[in-house]
mmCIF file of C-alpha atoms in Angstrom:
data_model
loop_
_atom_site.group_PDB
_atom_site.id
_atom_site.type_symbol
_atom_site.label_atom_id
_atom_site.label_comp_id
_atom_site.label_asym_id
_atom_site.label_seq_id
_atom_site.Cartn_x
_atom_site.Cartn_y
_atom_site.Cartn_z
ATOM 1 C CA ASP P 1 -1.357 45.014 -0.237
ATOM 2 C CA SER P 2 2.264 44.736 0.950
ATOM 3 C CA GLY P 3 1.377 43.557 4.449
ATOM 4 C CA VAL P 4 3.023 46.607 6.030
ATOM 5 C CA THR P 5 0.586 48.826 7.914
ATOM 6 C CA GLN P 6 0.987 52.445 8.887
ATOM 7 C CA THR P 7 -1.161 54.696 11.007
ATOM 8 C CA PRO P 8 -2.467 57.282 10.734
ATOM 9 C CA LYS P 9 -2.955 57.772 7.001
ATOM 10 C CA HIS P 10 -3.169 61.524 7.312
ATOM 11 C CA LEU P 11 -2.040 63.914 10.003
ATOM 12 C CA ILE P 12 -2.506 67.659 10.184
ATOM 13 C CA THR P 13 -0.769 69.550 12.942
ATOM 14 C CA ALA P 14 0.770 72.900 13.761
ATOM 15 C CA THR P 15 4.356 74.088 13.905
ATOM 16 C CA GLY P 16 6.092 73.310 17.147
ATOM 17 C CA GLN P 17 3.992 70.237 17.840
ATOM 18 C CA ARG P 18 5.054 66.614 18.234
ATOM 19 C CA VAL P 19 3.574 63.622 16.428
ATOM 20 C CA THR P 20 4.085 59.870 16.436
ATOM 21 C CA LEU P 21 3.801 57.710 13.358
ATOM 22 C CA ARG P 22 3.293 54.005 13.751
ATOM 23 C CA CYS P 23 4.319 51.078 11.568
ATOM 24 C CA SER P 24 3.731 47.341 11.743
ATOM 25 C CA PRO P 25 6.007 45.251 9.503
ATOM 26 C CA ARG P 26 4.989 42.264 7.426
ATOM 27 C CA SER P 27 4.540 39.102 9.410
ATOM 28 C CA GLY P 28 7.953 37.531 9.951
ATOM 29 C CA ASP P 29 9.980 40.591 8.974
ATOM 30 C CA LEU P 30 12.500 41.703 11.565
ATOM 31 C CA SER P 31 13.736 44.893 9.973
ATOM 32 C CA VAL P 32 11.956 48.222 9.602
ATOM 33 C CA TYR P 33 13.026 51.252 7.601
ATOM 34 C CA TRP P 34 11.679 54.795 7.695
ATOM 35 C CA TYR P 35 11.715 57.139 4.713
ATOM 36 C CA GLN P 36 10.622 60.699 4.098
ATOM 37 C CA GLN P 37 9.341 61.752 0.692
ATOM 38 C CA SER P 38 8.973 65.454 0.051
ATOM 39 C CA LEU P 39 8.386 67.208 -3.236
ATOM 40 C CA ASP P 40 11.770 68.896 -3.356
ATOM 41 C CA GLN P 41 13.966 66.118 -1.979
ATOM 42 C CA GLY P 42 12.559 62.867 -3.280
ATOM 43 C CA LEU P 43 12.866 59.710 -1.185
ATOM 44 C CA GLN P 44 15.184 60.142 1.784
ATOM 45 C CA PHE P 45 16.212 57.273 4.010
ATOM 46 C CA LEU P 46 15.859 58.169 7.678
ATOM 47 C CA ILE P 47 16.669 55.161 9.817
ATOM 48 C CA GLN P 48 16.639 51.371 9.982
ATOM 49 C CA TYR P 49 15.949 49.000 12.863
ATOM 50 C CA TYR P 50 16.577 45.308 13.075
ATOM 51 C CA ASN P 51 14.980 43.234 15.815
ATOM 52 C CA GLY P 52 14.747 46.199 18.150
ATOM 53 C CA GLU P 53 18.204 47.622 17.534
ATOM 54 C CA GLU P 54 19.158 50.586 15.388
ATOM 55 C CA ARG P 55 21.136 49.358 12.382
ATOM 56 C CA ALA P 56 21.632 52.316 10.103
ATOM 57 C CA LYS P 57 21.005 56.014 10.147
ATOM 58 C CA GLY P 58 20.409 58.234 7.177
ATOM 59 C CA ASN P 59 19.427 61.858 6.909
ATOM 60 C CA ILE P 60 17.413 61.916 10.099
ATOM 61 C CA LEU P 61 17.131 65.225 11.933
ATOM 62 C CA GLU P 62 17.893 65.432 15.643
ATOM 63 C CA ARG P 63 14.275 66.465 16.207
ATOM 64 C CA PHE P 64 13.237 63.057 14.904
ATOM 65 C CA SER P 65 13.641 59.773 16.727
ATOM 66 C CA ALA P 66 12.449 56.243 16.266
ATOM 67 C CA GLN P 67 12.318 52.937 18.036
ATOM 68 C CA GLN P 68 11.328 49.365 17.375
ATOM 69 C CA PHE P 69 9.473 47.517 20.078
ATOM 70 C CA PRO P 70 9.695 43.844 21.138
ATOM 71 C CA ASP P 71 6.618 43.036 19.061
ATOM 72 C CA LEU P 72 8.583 44.529 16.116
ATOM 73 C CA HIS P 73 6.285 47.438 15.433
ATOM 74 C CA SER P 74 8.068 50.742 15.091
ATOM 75 C CA GLU P 75 7.289 54.350 15.878
ATOM 76 C CA LEU P 76 8.759 57.492 14.376
ATOM 77 C CA ASN P 77 8.541 60.544 16.619
ATOM 78 C CA LEU P 78 8.744 63.983 15.045
ATOM 79 C CA SER P 79 9.048 66.931 17.407
ATOM 80 C CA SER P 80 9.267 70.728 17.194
ATOM 81 C CA LEU P 81 7.640 70.399 13.821
ATOM 82 C CA GLU P 82 8.404 72.898 11.093
ATOM 83 C CA LEU P 83 6.574 73.668 7.864
ATOM 84 C CA GLY P 84 9.317 71.890 5.955
ATOM 85 C CA ASP P 85 8.551 68.614 7.717
ATOM 86 C CA SER P 86 5.370 68.311 5.687
ATOM 87 C CA ALA P 87 5.898 65.166 3.652
ATOM 88 C CA LEU P 88 4.865 61.601 3.051
ATOM 89 C CA TYR P 89 6.498 59.276 5.576
ATOM 90 C CA PHE P 90 6.945 55.672 4.591
ATOM 91 C CA CYS P 91 7.772 52.645 6.593
ATOM 92 C CA ALA P 92 9.191 49.582 4.863
ATOM 93 C CA SER P 93 10.082 46.146 6.150
ATOM 94 C CA SER P 94 12.272 43.267 5.098
ATOM 95 C CA SER P 95 13.101 39.875 6.455
ATOM 96 C CA THR P 96 16.568 40.274 7.954
ATOM 97 C CA GLY P 97 17.530 43.780 6.938
ATOM 98 C CA THR P 98 20.239 43.084 4.410
ATOM 99 C CA LEU P 99 20.208 45.164 1.287
ATOM 100 C CA LYS P 100 19.878 42.192 -1.041
ATOM 101 C CA GLU P 101 16.330 41.794 0.218
ATOM 102 C CA THR P 102 13.315 43.563 -1.153
ATOM 103 C CA GLN P 103 11.882 46.265 1.052
ATOM 104 C CA TYR P 104 8.091 46.225 1.136
ATOM 105 C CA PHE P 105 6.492 49.578 1.775
ATOM 106 C CA GLY P 106 3.471 50.587 3.764
ATOM 107 C CA PRO P 107 0.863 53.004 2.406
ATOM 108 C CA GLY P 108 2.543 55.978 4.054
ATOM 109 C CA THR P 109 1.472 58.700 6.464
ATOM 110 C CA ARG P 110 0.854 62.077 4.890
ATOM 111 C CA LEU P 111 1.897 64.791 7.337
ATOM 112 C CA LEU P 112 0.861 68.384 6.885
ATOM 113 C CA VAL P 113 2.339 70.979 9.215
ATOM 114 C CA LEU P 114 0.485 74.291 9.225
ATOM 115 C CA ALA O 1 30.286 56.385 -5.511
ATOM 116 C CA GLN O 2 26.920 54.768 -6.010
ATOM 117 C CA LYS O 3 24.396 56.602 -8.088
ATOM 118 C CA VAL O 4 21.154 55.941 -9.933
ATOM 119 C CA THR O 5 20.103 58.191 -12.781
ATOM 120 C CA GLN O 6 16.647 58.317 -14.252
ATOM 121 C CA ALA O 7 17.150 60.978 -16.870
ATOM 122 C CA GLN O 8 13.518 61.089 -17.985
ATOM 123 C CA THR O 9 11.676 63.324 -15.562
ATOM 124 C CA GLU O 10 8.315 62.897 -17.249
ATOM 125 C CA ILE O 11 7.022 60.834 -20.151
ATOM 126 C CA SER O 12 3.614 61.209 -21.725
ATOM 127 C CA VAL O 13 2.202 58.689 -24.202
ATOM 128 C CA VAL O 14 -1.164 57.708 -25.575
ATOM 129 C CA GLU O 15 -2.762 54.515 -24.357
ATOM 130 C CA LYS O 16 -1.630 51.319 -26.128
ATOM 131 C CA GLU O 17 1.767 52.756 -27.003
ATOM 132 C CA ASP O 18 4.889 51.007 -25.748
ATOM 133 C CA VAL O 19 7.084 53.017 -23.411
ATOM 134 C CA THR O 20 10.563 52.477 -21.977
ATOM 135 C CA LEU O 21 11.805 54.003 -18.750
ATOM 136 C CA ASP O 22 15.558 54.335 -18.493
ATOM 137 C CA CYS O 23 17.693 53.615 -15.438
ATOM 138 C CA VAL O 24 21.475 53.963 -15.401
ATOM 139 C CA TYR O 25 23.469 53.113 -12.303
ATOM 140 C CA GLU O 26 27.003 53.504 -11.001
ATOM 141 C CA THR O 27 28.650 51.132 -8.569
ATOM 142 C CA ARG O 28 32.095 49.736 -7.847
ATOM 143 C CA ASP O 29 30.744 46.498 -6.437
ATOM 144 C CA THR O 30 30.557 43.337 -8.489
ATOM 145 C CA THR O 31 27.612 42.128 -6.440
ATOM 146 C CA TYR O 32 24.649 44.428 -6.306
ATOM 147 C CA TYR O 33 20.879 44.469 -6.590
ATOM 148 C CA LEU O 34 18.561 46.583 -8.664
ATOM 149 C CA PHE O 35 14.917 47.306 -7.990
ATOM 150 C CA TRP O 36 11.964 48.984 -9.632
ATOM 151 C CA TYR O 37 9.081 50.432 -7.656
ATOM 152 C CA LYS O 38 5.866 52.064 -8.824
ATOM 153 C CA GLN O 39 4.136 54.928 -7.032
ATOM 154 C CA PRO O 40 0.604 55.482 -8.375
ATOM 155 C CA PRO O 41 -1.291 58.711 -7.666
ATOM 156 C CA SER O 42 -2.696 57.162 -4.494
ATOM 157 C CA GLY O 43 0.836 57.389 -3.064
ATOM 158 C CA GLU O 44 1.864 53.900 -2.000
ATOM 159 C CA LEU O 45 5.160 52.415 -3.187
ATOM 160 C CA VAL O 46 4.676 49.105 -4.940
ATOM 161 C CA PHE O 47 7.551 46.702 -5.507
ATOM 162 C CA LEU O 48 7.841 45.534 -9.114
ATOM 163 C CA ILE O 49 11.095 43.630 -9.543
ATOM 164 C CA ARG O 50 14.456 42.801 -7.963
ATOM 165 C CA ARG O 51 17.433 41.713 -10.028
ATOM 166 C CA ASN O 52 20.907 40.694 -8.830
ATOM 167 C CA SER O 53 24.037 41.575 -10.742
ATOM 168 C CA PHE O 54 24.773 37.979 -11.732
ATOM 169 C CA ASP O 55 21.516 37.458 -13.526
ATOM 170 C CA GLU O 56 21.499 39.273 -16.836
ATOM 171 C CA GLN O 57 18.480 37.504 -18.235
ATOM 172 C CA ASN O 58 15.716 39.781 -19.302
ATOM 173 C CA GLU O 59 12.498 39.429 -17.390
ATOM 174 C CA ILE O 60 8.966 39.577 -18.702
ATOM 175 C CA SER O 61 5.881 39.739 -16.558
ATOM 176 C CA GLY O 62 2.731 40.284 -18.554
ATOM 177 C CA ARG O 63 2.993 43.681 -20.213
ATOM 178 C CA TYR O 64 6.108 44.562 -18.207
ATOM 179 C CA SER O 65 9.644 43.676 -19.227
ATOM 180 C CA TRP O 66 13.062 44.584 -17.911
ATOM 181 C CA ASN O 67 16.309 44.767 -19.854
ATOM 182 C CA PHE O 68 19.418 44.473 -17.654
ATOM 183 C CA GLN O 69 22.709 45.260 -19.404
ATOM 184 C CA LYS O 70 25.850 45.295 -17.280
ATOM 185 C CA SER O 71 27.925 46.526 -20.209
ATOM 186 C CA THR O 72 26.033 49.813 -20.188
ATOM 187 C CA SER O 73 25.104 49.767 -16.467
ATOM 188 C CA SER O 74 21.456 50.017 -17.350
ATOM 189 C CA PHE O 75 18.282 48.384 -16.091
ATOM 190 C CA ASN O 76 15.504 49.660 -18.314
ATOM 191 C CA PHE O 77 11.818 49.002 -17.888
ATOM 192 C CA THR O 78 9.373 48.654 -20.770
ATOM 193 C CA ILE O 79 5.601 48.681 -20.625
ATOM 194 C CA THR O 80 3.978 47.184 -23.700
ATOM 195 C CA ALA O 81 0.514 48.331 -24.775
ATOM 196 C CA SER O 82 0.345 50.883 -21.991
ATOM 197 C CA GLN O 83 -2.886 51.490 -20.106
ATOM 198 C CA VAL O 84 -4.172 54.478 -18.171
ATOM 199 C CA VAL O 85 -3.711 52.511 -14.933
ATOM 200 C CA ASP O 86 0.029 52.447 -15.615
ATOM 201 C CA SER O 87 0.166 56.175 -14.909
ATOM 202 C CA ALA O 88 2.480 56.545 -11.931
ATOM 203 C CA VAL O 89 5.941 57.607 -10.856
ATOM 204 C CA TYR O 90 8.443 54.817 -11.353
ATOM 205 C CA PHE O 91 11.591 54.572 -9.251
ATOM 206 C CA CYS O 92 14.743 52.594 -9.901
ATOM 207 C CA ALA O 93 16.977 51.766 -6.912
ATOM 208 C CA LEU O 94 20.362 50.143 -6.250
ATOM 209 C CA SER O 95 21.858 48.336 -3.295
ATOM 210 C CA GLU O 96 25.348 46.948 -2.871
ATOM 211 C CA ALA O 97 25.991 43.657 -1.135
ATOM 212 C CA SER O 98 29.271 44.586 0.433
ATOM 213 C CA GLY O 99 29.114 48.302 0.912
ATOM 214 C CA SER O 100 29.118 49.915 4.318
ATOM 215 C CA ASN O 101 26.369 52.152 3.084
ATOM 216 C CA TYR O 102 23.204 50.510 4.283
ATOM 217 C CA GLN O 103 20.936 52.643 2.205
ATOM 218 C CA LEU O 104 19.125 51.886 -0.975
ATOM 219 C CA ILE O 105 20.254 54.409 -3.579
ATOM 220 C CA TRP O 106 17.183 55.805 -5.322
ATOM 221 C CA GLY O 107 16.760 57.450 -8.674
ATOM 222 C CA ALA O 108 14.740 60.638 -8.844
ATOM 223 C CA GLY O 109 11.831 58.843 -10.488
ATOM 224 C CA THR O 110 10.122 59.106 -13.862
ATOM 225 C CA LYS O 111 6.558 60.325 -13.970
ATOM 226 C CA LEU O 112 4.648 58.356 -16.580
ATOM 227 C CA ILE O 113 1.402 59.768 -17.925
ATOM 228 C CA ILE O 114 -0.766 57.549 -20.069
ATOM 229 C CA LYS O 115 -3.448 59.492 -21.920
ATOM 230 C CA PRO O 116 -6.655 57.756 -22.986
#
């Protein structure tokens, strides 16, 4: 158990809908990362937050947004969902968000868009 | 440009055999970090090891060992006396200490199948 929690574990929804994925980092970690893992594209970095502020952006679509709250939990919002958004979404956390640190991953949220 | 190559897409061995997973990286930095993660069929990503570029000592942890060679830009992972529970996808990743790229650079993963 990494100490990172994600909810829900599974999500099934329809095209055009909007969903919110939630992540709580390990105790003491200030930085949160979001990743998407699909069969055809492997692990893709989406976005990173540090202590409530956006730090780095990866291949995140405009239909997707995220935020980190004062209690350090983070939410990833996916809107106008398409079939191709079906994937495993991971949250990871690290202490201060520098790349020399290990990122610890949550169990993931498996999203299926029908 | 930074890059991580895991040339072995899939490896299949019989239980108790030793198996080595290859990882070759490219970076211009002199300070960098290398990681291995395991993704079992259940889907979670489990951290295995982190190594910085200044520490070329090999690491052994139980049946797992890692061979870091800067001369060949490789960070290979060996499982000795493999077990069925070792079946998973294994990812190698690279980060640079000074780069403006804040992302971990991931390899494509090697799927390891251990047959009983």
